GROMACS .gro file of N, CA and C in nm:
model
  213
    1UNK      N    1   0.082  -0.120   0.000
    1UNK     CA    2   0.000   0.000   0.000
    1UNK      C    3   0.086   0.126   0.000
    2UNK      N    4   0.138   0.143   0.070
    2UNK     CA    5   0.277   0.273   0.062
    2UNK      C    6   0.336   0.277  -0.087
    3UNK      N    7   0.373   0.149  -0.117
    3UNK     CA    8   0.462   0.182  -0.238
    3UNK      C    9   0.336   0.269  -0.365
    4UNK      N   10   0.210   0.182  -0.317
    4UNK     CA   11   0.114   0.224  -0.458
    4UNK      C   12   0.071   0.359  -0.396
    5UNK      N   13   0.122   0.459  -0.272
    5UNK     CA   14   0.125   0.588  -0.275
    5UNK      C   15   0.224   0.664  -0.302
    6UNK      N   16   0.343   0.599  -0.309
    6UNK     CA   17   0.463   0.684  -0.338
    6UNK      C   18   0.463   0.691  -0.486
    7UNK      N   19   0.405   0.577  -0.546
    7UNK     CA   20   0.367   0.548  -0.673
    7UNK      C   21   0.286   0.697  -0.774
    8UNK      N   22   0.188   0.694  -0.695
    8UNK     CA   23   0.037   0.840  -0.717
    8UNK      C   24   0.113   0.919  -0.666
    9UNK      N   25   0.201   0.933  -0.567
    9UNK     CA   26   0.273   1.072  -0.582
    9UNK      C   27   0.427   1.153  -0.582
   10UNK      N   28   0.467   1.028  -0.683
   10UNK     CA   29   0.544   1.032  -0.774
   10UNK      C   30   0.471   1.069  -0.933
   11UNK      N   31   0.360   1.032  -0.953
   11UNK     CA   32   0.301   1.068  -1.061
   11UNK      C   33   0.230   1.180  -1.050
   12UNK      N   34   0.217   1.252  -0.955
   12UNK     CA   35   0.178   1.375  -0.977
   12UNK      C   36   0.286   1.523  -1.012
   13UNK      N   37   0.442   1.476  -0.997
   13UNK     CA   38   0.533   1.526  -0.980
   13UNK      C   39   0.509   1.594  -1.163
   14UNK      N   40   0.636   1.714  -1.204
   14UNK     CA   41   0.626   1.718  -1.307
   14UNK      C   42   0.712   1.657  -1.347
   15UNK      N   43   0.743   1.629  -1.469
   15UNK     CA   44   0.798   1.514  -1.581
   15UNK      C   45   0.960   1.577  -1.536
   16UNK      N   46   0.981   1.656  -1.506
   16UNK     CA   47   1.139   1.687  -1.457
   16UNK      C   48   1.194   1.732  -1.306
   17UNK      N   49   1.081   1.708  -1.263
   17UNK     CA   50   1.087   1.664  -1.133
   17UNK      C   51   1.089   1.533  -1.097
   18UNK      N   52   1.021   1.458  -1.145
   18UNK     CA   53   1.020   1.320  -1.150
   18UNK      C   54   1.148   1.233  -1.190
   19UNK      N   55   1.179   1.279  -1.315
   19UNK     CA   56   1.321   1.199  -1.376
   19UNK      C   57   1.456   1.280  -1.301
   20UNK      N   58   1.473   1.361  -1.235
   20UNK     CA   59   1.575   1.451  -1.131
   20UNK      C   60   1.558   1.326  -1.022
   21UNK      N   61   1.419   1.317  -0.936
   21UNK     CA   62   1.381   1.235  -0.820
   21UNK      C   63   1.456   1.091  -0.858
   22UNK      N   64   1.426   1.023  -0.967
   22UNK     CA   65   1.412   0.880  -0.959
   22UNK      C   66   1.556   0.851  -0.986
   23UNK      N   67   1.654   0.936  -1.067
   23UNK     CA   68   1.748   0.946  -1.147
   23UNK      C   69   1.839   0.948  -0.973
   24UNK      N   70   1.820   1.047  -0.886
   24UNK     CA   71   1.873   1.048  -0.773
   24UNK      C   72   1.885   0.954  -0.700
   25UNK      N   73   1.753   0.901  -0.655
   25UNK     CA   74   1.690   0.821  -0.535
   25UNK      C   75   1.712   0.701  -0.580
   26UNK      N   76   1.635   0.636  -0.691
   26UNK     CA   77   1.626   0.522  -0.763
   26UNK      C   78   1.769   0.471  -0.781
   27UNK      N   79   1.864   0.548  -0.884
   27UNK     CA   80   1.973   0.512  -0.919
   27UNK      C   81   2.081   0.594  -0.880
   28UNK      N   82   2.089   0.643  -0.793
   28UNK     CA   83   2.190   0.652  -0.671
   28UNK      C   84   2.301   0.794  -0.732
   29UNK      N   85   2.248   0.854  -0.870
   29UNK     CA   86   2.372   0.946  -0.968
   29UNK      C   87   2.386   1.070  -0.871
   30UNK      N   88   2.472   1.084  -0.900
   30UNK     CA   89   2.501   1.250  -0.855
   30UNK      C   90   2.462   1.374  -0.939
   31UNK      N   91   2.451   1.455  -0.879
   31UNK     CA   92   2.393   1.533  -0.910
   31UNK      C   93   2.426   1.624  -1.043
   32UNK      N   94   2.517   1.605  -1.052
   32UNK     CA   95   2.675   1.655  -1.169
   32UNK      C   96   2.611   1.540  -1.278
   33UNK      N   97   2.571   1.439  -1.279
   33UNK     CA   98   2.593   1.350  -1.366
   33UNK      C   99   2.435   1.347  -1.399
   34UNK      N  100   2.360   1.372  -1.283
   34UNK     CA  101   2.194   1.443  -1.378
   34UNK      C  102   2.179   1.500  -1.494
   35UNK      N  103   2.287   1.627  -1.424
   35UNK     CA  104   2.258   1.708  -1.510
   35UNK      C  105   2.316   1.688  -1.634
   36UNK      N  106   2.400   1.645  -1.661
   36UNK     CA  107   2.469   1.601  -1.786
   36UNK      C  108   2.402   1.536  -1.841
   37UNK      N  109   2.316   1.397  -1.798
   37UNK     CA  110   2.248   1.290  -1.870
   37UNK      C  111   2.105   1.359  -1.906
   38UNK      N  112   2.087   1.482  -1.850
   38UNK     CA  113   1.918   1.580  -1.854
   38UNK      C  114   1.925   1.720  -1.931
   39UNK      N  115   2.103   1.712  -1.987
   39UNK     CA  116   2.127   1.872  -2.067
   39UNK      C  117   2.074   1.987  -2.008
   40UNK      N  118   2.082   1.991  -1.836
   40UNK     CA  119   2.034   2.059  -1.739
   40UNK      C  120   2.163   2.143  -1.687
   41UNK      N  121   2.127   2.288  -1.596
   41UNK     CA  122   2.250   2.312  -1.524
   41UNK      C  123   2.207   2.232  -1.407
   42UNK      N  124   2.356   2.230  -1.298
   42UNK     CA  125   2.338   2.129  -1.227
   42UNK      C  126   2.250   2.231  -1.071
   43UNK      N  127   2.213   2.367  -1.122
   43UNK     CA  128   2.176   2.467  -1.016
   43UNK      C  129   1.998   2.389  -1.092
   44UNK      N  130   1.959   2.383  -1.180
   44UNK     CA  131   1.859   2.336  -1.241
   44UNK      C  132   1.820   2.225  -1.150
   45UNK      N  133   1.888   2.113  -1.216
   45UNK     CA  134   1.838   2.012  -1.102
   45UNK      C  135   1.844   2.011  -0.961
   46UNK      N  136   1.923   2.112  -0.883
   46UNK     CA  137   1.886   2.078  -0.756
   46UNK      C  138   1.750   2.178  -0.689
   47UNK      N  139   1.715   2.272  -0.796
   47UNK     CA  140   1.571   2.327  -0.792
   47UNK      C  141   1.487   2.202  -0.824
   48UNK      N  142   1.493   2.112  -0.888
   48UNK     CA  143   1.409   2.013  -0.966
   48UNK      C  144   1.364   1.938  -0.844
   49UNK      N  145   1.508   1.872  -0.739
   49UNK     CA  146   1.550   1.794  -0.689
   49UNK      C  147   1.447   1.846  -0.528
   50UNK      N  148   1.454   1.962  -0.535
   50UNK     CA  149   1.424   2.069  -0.359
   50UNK      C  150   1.291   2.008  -0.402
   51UNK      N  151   1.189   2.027  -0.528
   51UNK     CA  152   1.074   2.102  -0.525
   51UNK      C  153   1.005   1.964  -0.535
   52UNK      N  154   1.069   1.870  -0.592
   52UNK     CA  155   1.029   1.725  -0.646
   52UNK      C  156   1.002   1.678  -0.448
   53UNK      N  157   1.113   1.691  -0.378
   53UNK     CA  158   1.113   1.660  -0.231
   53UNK      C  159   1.042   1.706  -0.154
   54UNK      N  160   0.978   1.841  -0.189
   54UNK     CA  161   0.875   1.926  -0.086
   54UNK      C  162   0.733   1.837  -0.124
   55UNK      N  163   0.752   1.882  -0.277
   55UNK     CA  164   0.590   1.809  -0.308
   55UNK      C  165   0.572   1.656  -0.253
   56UNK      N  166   0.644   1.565  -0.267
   56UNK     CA  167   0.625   1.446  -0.171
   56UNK      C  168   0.612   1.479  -0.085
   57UNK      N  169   0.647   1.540   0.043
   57UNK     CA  170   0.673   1.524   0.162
   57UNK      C  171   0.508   1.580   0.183
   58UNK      N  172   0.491   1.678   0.123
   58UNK     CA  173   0.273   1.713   0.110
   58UNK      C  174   0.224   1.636   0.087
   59UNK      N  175   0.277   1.564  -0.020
   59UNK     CA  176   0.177   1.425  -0.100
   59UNK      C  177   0.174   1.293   0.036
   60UNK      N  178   0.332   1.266   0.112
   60UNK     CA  179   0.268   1.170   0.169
   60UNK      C  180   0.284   1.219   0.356
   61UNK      N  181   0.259   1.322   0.331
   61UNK     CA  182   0.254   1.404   0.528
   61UNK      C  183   0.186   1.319   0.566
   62UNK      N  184   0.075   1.232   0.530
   62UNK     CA  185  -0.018   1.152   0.597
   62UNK      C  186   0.072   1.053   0.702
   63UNK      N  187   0.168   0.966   0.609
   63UNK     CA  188   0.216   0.893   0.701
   63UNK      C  189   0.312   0.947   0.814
   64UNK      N  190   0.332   1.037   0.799
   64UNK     CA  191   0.408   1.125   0.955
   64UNK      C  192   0.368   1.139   1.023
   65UNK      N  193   0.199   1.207   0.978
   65UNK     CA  194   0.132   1.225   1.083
   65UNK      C  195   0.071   1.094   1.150
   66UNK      N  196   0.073   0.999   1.074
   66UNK     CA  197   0.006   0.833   1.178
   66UNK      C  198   0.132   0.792   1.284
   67UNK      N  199   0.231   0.826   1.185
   67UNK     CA  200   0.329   0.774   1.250
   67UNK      C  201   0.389   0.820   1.390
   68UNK      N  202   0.309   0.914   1.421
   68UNK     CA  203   0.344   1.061   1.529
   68UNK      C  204   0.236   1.021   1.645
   69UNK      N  205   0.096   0.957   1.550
   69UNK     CA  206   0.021   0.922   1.664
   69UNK      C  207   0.038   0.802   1.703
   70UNK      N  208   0.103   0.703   1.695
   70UNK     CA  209   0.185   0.570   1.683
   70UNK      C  210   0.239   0.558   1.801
   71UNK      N  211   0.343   0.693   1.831
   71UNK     CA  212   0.395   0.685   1.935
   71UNK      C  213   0.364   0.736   2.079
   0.00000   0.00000   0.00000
């Protein structure tokens, strides 16, 4: 169940926010090497990289907040 939300909000991301995110997270590149493989500056992707990370962290606040009443 988590993954098929990180899933929906990863897909709500934009298309270069998304490939910055997965390109990072997924396959571990640096940030230098984003941008090269995305014909990006590398000040580009780490705007891509901030905004791609905020919007998740809205998309899945839910589980912080269970996780807060958990304890």
């Amino acid at each position: 169940m988590i993954q098929v939300n990180i899933e929906r909000a990863l897909g709500r991301l934009s298309r270069q926010e998304r490939s910055v995110f997965v390109l990072r997270h997924y396959h571990d590149l640096p940030l230098k090497e984003i941008a090269v493989t995305l014909s990006l500056a590398e000040g580009t992707v780490k705007s891509y990289l901030f905004r791609a990370l905020r919007r998740l962290q809205h998309e899945l606040a839910f589980y912080r907040n269970d996780f807060e009443m958990e304890r």
